[in-house]
JSON list of C-alpha atoms in Angstrom, two decimals:
[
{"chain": "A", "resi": 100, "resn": "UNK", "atom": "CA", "xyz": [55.39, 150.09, 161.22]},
{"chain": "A", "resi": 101, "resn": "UNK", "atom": "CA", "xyz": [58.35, 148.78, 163.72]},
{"chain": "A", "resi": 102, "resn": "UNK", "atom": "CA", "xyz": [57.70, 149.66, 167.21]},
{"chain": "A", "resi": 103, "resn": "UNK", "atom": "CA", "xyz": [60.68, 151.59, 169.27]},
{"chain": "A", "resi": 104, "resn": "UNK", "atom": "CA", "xyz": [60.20, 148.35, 171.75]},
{"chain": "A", "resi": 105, "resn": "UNK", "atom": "CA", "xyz": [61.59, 146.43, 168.24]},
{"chain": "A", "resi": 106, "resn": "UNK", "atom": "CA", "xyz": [64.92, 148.80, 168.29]},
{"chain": "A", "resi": 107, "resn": "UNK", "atom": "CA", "xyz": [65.24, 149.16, 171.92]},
{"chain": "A", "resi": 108, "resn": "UNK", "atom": "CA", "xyz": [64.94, 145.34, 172.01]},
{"chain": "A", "resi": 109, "resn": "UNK", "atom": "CA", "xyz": [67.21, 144.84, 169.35]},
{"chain": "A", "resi": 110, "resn": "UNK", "atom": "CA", "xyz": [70.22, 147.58, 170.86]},
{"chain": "A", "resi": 111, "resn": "UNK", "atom": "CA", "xyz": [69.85, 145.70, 174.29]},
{"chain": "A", "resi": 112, "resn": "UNK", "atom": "CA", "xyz": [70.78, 142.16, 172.85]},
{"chain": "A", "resi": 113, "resn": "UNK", "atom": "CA", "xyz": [73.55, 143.66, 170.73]},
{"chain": "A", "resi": 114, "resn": "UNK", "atom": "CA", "xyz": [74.77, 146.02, 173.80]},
{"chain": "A", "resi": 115, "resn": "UNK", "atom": "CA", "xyz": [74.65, 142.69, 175.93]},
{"chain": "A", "resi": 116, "resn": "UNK", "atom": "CA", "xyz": [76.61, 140.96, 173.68]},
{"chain": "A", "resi": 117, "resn": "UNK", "atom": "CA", "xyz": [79.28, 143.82, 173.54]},
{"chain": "A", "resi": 118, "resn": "UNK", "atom": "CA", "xyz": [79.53, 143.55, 177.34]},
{"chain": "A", "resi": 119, "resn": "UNK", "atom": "CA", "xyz": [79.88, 140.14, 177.61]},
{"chain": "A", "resi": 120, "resn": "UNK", "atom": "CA", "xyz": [82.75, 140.71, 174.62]},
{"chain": "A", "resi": 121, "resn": "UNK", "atom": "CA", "xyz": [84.32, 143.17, 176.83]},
{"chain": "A", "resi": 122, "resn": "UNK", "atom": "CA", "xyz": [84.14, 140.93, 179.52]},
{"chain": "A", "resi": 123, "resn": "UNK", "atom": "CA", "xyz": [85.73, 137.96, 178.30]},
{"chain": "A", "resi": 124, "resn": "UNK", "atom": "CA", "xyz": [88.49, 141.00, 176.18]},
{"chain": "A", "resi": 125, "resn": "UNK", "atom": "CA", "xyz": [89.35, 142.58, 180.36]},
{"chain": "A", "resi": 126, "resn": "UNK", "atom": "CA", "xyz": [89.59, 139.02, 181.84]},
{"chain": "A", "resi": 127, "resn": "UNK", "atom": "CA", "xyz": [93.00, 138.83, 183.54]},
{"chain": "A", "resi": 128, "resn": "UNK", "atom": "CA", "xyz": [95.41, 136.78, 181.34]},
{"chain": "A", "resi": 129, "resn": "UNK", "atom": "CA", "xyz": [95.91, 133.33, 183.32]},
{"chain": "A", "resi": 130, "resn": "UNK", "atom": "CA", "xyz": [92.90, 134.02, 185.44]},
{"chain": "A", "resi": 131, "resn": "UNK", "atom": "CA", "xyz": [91.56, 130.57, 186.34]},
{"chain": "A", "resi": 132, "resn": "UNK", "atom": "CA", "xyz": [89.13, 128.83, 187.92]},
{"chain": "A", "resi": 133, "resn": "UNK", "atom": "CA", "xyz": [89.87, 127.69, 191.76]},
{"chain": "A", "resi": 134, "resn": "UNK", "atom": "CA", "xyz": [91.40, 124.51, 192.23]},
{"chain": "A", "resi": 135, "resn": "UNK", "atom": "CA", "xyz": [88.49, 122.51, 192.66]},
{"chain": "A", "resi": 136, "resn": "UNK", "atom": "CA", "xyz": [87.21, 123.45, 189.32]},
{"chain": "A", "resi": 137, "resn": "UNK", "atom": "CA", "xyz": [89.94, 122.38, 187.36]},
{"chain": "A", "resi": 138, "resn": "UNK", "atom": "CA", "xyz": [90.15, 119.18, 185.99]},
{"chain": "A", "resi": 139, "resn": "UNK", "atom": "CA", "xyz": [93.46, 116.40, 186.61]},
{"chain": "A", "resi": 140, "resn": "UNK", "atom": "CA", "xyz": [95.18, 114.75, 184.72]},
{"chain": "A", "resi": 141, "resn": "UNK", "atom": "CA", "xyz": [97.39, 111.54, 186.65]},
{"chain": "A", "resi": 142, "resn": "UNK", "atom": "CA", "xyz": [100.22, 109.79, 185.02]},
{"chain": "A", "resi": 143, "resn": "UNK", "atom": "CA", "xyz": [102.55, 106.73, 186.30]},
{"chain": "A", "resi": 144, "resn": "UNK", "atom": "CA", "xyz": [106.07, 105.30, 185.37]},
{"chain": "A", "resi": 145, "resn": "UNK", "atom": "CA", "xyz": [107.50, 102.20, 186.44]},
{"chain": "A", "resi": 146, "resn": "UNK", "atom": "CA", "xyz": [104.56, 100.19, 186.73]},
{"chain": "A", "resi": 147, "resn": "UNK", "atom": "CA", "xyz": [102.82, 102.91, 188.98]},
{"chain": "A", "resi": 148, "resn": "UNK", "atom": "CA", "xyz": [105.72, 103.03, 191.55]},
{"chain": "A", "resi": 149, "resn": "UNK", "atom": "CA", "xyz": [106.21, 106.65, 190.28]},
{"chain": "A", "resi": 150, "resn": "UNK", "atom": "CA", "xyz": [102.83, 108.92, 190.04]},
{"chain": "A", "resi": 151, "resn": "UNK", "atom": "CA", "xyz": [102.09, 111.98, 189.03]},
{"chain": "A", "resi": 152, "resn": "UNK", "atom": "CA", "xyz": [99.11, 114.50, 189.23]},
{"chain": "A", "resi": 153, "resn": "UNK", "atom": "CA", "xyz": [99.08, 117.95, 187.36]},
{"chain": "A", "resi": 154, "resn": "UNK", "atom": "CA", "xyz": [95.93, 120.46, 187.73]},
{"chain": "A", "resi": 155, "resn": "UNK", "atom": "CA", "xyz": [96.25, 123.72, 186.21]},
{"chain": "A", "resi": 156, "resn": "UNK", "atom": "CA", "xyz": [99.39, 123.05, 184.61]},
{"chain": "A", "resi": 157, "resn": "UNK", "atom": "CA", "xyz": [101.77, 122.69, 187.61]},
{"chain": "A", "resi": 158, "resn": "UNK", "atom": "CA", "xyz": [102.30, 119.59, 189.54]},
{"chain": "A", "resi": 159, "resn": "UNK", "atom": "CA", "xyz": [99.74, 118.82, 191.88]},
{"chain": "A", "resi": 160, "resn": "UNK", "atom": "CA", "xyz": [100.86, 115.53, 193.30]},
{"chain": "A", "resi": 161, "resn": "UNK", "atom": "CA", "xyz": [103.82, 113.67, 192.77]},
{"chain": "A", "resi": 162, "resn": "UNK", "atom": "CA", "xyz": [104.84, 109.87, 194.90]},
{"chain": "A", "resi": 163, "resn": "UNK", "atom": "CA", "xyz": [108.06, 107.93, 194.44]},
{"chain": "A", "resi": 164, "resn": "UNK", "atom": "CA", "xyz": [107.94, 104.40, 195.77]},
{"chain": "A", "resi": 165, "resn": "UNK", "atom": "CA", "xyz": [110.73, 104.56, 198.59]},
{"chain": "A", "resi": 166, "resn": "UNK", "atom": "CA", "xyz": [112.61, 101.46, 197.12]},
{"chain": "A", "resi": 167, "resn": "UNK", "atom": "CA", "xyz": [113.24, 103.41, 194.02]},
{"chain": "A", "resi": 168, "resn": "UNK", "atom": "CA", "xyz": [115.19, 106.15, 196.30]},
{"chain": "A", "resi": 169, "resn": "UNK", "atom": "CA", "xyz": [118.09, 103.40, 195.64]},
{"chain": "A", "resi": 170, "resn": "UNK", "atom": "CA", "xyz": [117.97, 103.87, 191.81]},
{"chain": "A", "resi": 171, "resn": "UNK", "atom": "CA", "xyz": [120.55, 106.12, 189.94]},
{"chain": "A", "resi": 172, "resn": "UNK", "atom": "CA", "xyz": [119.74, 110.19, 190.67]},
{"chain": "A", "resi": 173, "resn": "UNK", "atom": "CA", "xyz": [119.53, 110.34, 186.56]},
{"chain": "A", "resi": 174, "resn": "UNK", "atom": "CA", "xyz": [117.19, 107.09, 186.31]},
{"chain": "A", "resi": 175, "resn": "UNK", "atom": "CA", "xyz": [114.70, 108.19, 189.11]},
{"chain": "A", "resi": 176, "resn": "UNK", "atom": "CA", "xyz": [114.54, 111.74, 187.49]},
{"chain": "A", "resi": 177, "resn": "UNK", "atom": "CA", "xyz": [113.66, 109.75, 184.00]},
{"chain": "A", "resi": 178, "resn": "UNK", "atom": "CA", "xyz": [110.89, 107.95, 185.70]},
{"chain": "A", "resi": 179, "resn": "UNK", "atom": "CA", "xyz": [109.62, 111.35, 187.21]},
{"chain": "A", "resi": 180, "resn": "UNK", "atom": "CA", "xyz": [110.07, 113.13, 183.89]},
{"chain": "A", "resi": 181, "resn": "UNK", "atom": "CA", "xyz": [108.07, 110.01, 182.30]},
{"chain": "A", "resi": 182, "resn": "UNK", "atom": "CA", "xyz": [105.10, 110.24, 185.15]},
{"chain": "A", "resi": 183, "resn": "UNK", "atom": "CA", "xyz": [104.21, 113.75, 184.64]},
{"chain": "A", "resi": 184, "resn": "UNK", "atom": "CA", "xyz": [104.44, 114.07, 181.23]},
{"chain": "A", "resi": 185, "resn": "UNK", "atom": "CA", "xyz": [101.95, 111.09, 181.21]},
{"chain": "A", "resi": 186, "resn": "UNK", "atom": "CA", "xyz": [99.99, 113.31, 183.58]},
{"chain": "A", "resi": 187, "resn": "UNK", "atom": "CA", "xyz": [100.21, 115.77, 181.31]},
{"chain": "A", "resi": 188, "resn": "UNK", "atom": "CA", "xyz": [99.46, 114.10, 178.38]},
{"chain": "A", "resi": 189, "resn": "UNK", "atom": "CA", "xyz": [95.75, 112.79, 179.94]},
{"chain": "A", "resi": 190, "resn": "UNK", "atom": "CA", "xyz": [95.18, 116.47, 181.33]},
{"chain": "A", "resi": 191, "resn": "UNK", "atom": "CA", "xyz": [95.13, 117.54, 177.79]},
{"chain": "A", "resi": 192, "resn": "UNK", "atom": "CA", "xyz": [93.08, 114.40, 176.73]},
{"chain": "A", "resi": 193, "resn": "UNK", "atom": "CA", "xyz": [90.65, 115.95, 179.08]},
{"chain": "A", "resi": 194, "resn": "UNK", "atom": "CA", "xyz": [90.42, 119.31, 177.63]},
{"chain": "A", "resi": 195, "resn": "UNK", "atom": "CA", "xyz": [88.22, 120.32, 174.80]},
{"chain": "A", "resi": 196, "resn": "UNK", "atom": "CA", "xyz": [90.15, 122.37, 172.01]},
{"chain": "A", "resi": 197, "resn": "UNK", "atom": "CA", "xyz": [88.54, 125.70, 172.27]},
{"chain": "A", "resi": 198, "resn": "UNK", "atom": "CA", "xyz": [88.67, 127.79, 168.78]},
{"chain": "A", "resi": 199, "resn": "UNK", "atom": "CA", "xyz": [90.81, 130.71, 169.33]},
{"chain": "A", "resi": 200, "resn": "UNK", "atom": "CA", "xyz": [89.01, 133.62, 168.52]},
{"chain": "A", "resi": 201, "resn": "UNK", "atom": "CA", "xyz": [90.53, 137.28, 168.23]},
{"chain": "A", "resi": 202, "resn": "UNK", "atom": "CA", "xyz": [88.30, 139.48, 170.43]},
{"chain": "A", "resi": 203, "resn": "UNK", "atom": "CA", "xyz": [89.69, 142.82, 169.29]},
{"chain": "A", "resi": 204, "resn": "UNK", "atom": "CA", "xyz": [88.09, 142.34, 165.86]},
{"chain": "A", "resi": 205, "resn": "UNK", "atom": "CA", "xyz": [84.94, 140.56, 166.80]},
{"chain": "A", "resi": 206, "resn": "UNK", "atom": "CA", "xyz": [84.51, 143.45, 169.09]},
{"chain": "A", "resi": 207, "resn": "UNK", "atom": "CA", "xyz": [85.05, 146.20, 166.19]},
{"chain": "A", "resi": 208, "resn": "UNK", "atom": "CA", "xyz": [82.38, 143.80, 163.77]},
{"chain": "A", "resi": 209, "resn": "UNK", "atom": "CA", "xyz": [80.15, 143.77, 166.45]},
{"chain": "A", "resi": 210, "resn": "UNK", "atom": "CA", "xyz": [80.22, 147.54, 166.78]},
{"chain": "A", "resi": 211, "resn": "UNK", "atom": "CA", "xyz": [79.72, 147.86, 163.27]},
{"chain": "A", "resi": 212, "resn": "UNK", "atom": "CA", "xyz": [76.95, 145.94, 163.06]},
{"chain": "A", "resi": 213, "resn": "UNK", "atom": "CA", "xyz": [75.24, 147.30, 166.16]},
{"chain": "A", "resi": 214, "resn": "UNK", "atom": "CA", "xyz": [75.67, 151.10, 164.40]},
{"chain": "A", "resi": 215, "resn": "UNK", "atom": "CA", "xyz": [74.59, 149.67, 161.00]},
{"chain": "A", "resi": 216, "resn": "UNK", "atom": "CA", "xyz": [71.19, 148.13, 161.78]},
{"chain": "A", "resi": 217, "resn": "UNK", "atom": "CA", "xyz": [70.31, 150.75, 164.14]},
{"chain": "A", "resi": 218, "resn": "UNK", "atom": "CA", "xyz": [70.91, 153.08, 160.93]},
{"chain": "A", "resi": 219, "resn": "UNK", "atom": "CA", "xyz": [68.75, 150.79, 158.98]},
{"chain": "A", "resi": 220, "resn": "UNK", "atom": "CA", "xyz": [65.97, 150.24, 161.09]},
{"chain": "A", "resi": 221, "resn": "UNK", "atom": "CA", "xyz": [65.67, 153.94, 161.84]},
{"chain": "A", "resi": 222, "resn": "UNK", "atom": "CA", "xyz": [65.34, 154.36, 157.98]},
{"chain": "A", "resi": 223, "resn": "UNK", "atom": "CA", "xyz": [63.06, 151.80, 157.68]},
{"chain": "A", "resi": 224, "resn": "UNK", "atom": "CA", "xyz": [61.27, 153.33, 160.85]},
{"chain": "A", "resi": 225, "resn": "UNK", "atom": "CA", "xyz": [61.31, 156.86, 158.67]},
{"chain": "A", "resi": 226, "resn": "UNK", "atom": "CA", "xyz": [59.99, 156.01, 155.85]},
{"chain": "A", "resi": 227, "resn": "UNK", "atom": "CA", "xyz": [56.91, 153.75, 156.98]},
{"chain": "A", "resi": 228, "resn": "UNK", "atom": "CA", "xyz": [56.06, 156.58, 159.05]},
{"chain": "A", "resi": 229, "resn": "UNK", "atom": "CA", "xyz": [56.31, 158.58, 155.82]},
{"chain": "A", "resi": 230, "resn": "UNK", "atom": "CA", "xyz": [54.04, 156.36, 153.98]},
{"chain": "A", "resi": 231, "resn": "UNK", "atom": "CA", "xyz": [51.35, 156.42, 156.63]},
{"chain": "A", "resi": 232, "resn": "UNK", "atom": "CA", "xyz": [51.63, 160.02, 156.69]},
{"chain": "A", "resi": 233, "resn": "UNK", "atom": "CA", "xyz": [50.53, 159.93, 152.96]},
{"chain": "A", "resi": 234, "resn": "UNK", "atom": "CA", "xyz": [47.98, 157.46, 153.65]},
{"chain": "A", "resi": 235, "resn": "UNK", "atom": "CA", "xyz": [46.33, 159.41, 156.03]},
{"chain": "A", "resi": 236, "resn": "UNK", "atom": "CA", "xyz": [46.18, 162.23, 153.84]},
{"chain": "A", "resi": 237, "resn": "UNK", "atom": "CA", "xyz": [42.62, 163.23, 152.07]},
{"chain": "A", "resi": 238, "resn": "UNK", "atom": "CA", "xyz": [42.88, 162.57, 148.65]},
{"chain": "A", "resi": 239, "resn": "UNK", "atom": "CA", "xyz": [41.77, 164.91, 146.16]}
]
């Protein structure tokens, strides 16, 4: 006959994973680790006389070569434009690919599931309970 520890056991795990759900569902949109955490990616133009770092998808660093201040406003801003989108490019080369997943209904399956095998094991539960019960009667 299951135990009560078995359903109590199994409810926790499934109401811990529902929290954790909820947790990840009520995170702030953009919310992001500090700074520190985040990884870089660096990019160059011009044989590395323009440089670029991006963390967190802004601009982090960016150095110009003062020689180049002497170029064309429209050429320097091509060699920019070339240095941090080659930062940009090895940020994302940094980056696992995470599977999106849509929380709302993995929270409602989870629920489901939770309510269902509670359900079941409590039948289960029932009817073992019933079949001692007929066990331990005297035969006649």
């Amino acid at each position: 006959m299951p135990n009560d520890a078995h359903l109590t056991g199994l409810d926790a795990l499934l109401s811990e994973t529902r929290q954790a759900l909820e947790a990840a569902r009520s995170r702030a949109p953009g919310e992001a680790p500090a700074d520190e955490e985040q990884p870089v990616g660096h990019g160059e133009a011009l044989d590395g006389r323009v440089r670029a770092a991006v963390r967190g998808g802004r601009v982090d660093e960016l150095t110009v070569d003062p020689r180049l201040m002497r170029l064309p406003a429209q050429d320097l801003m091509e060699h920019v434009r070339a240095a941090v989108n080659a930062a940009l490019d090895d940020l994302g080369s940094h980056q696992p690919e995470l599977p999106t997943v849509e929380l709302d209904s993995l929270a409602g399956g989870l629920q489901e599931v939770q309510d269902r095998s509670l359900r079941q094991m409590a039948q289960m539960n029932e009817a073992l309970q019933d079949v001692v019960a007929l066990l331990r009667t005297p035969r006649r």
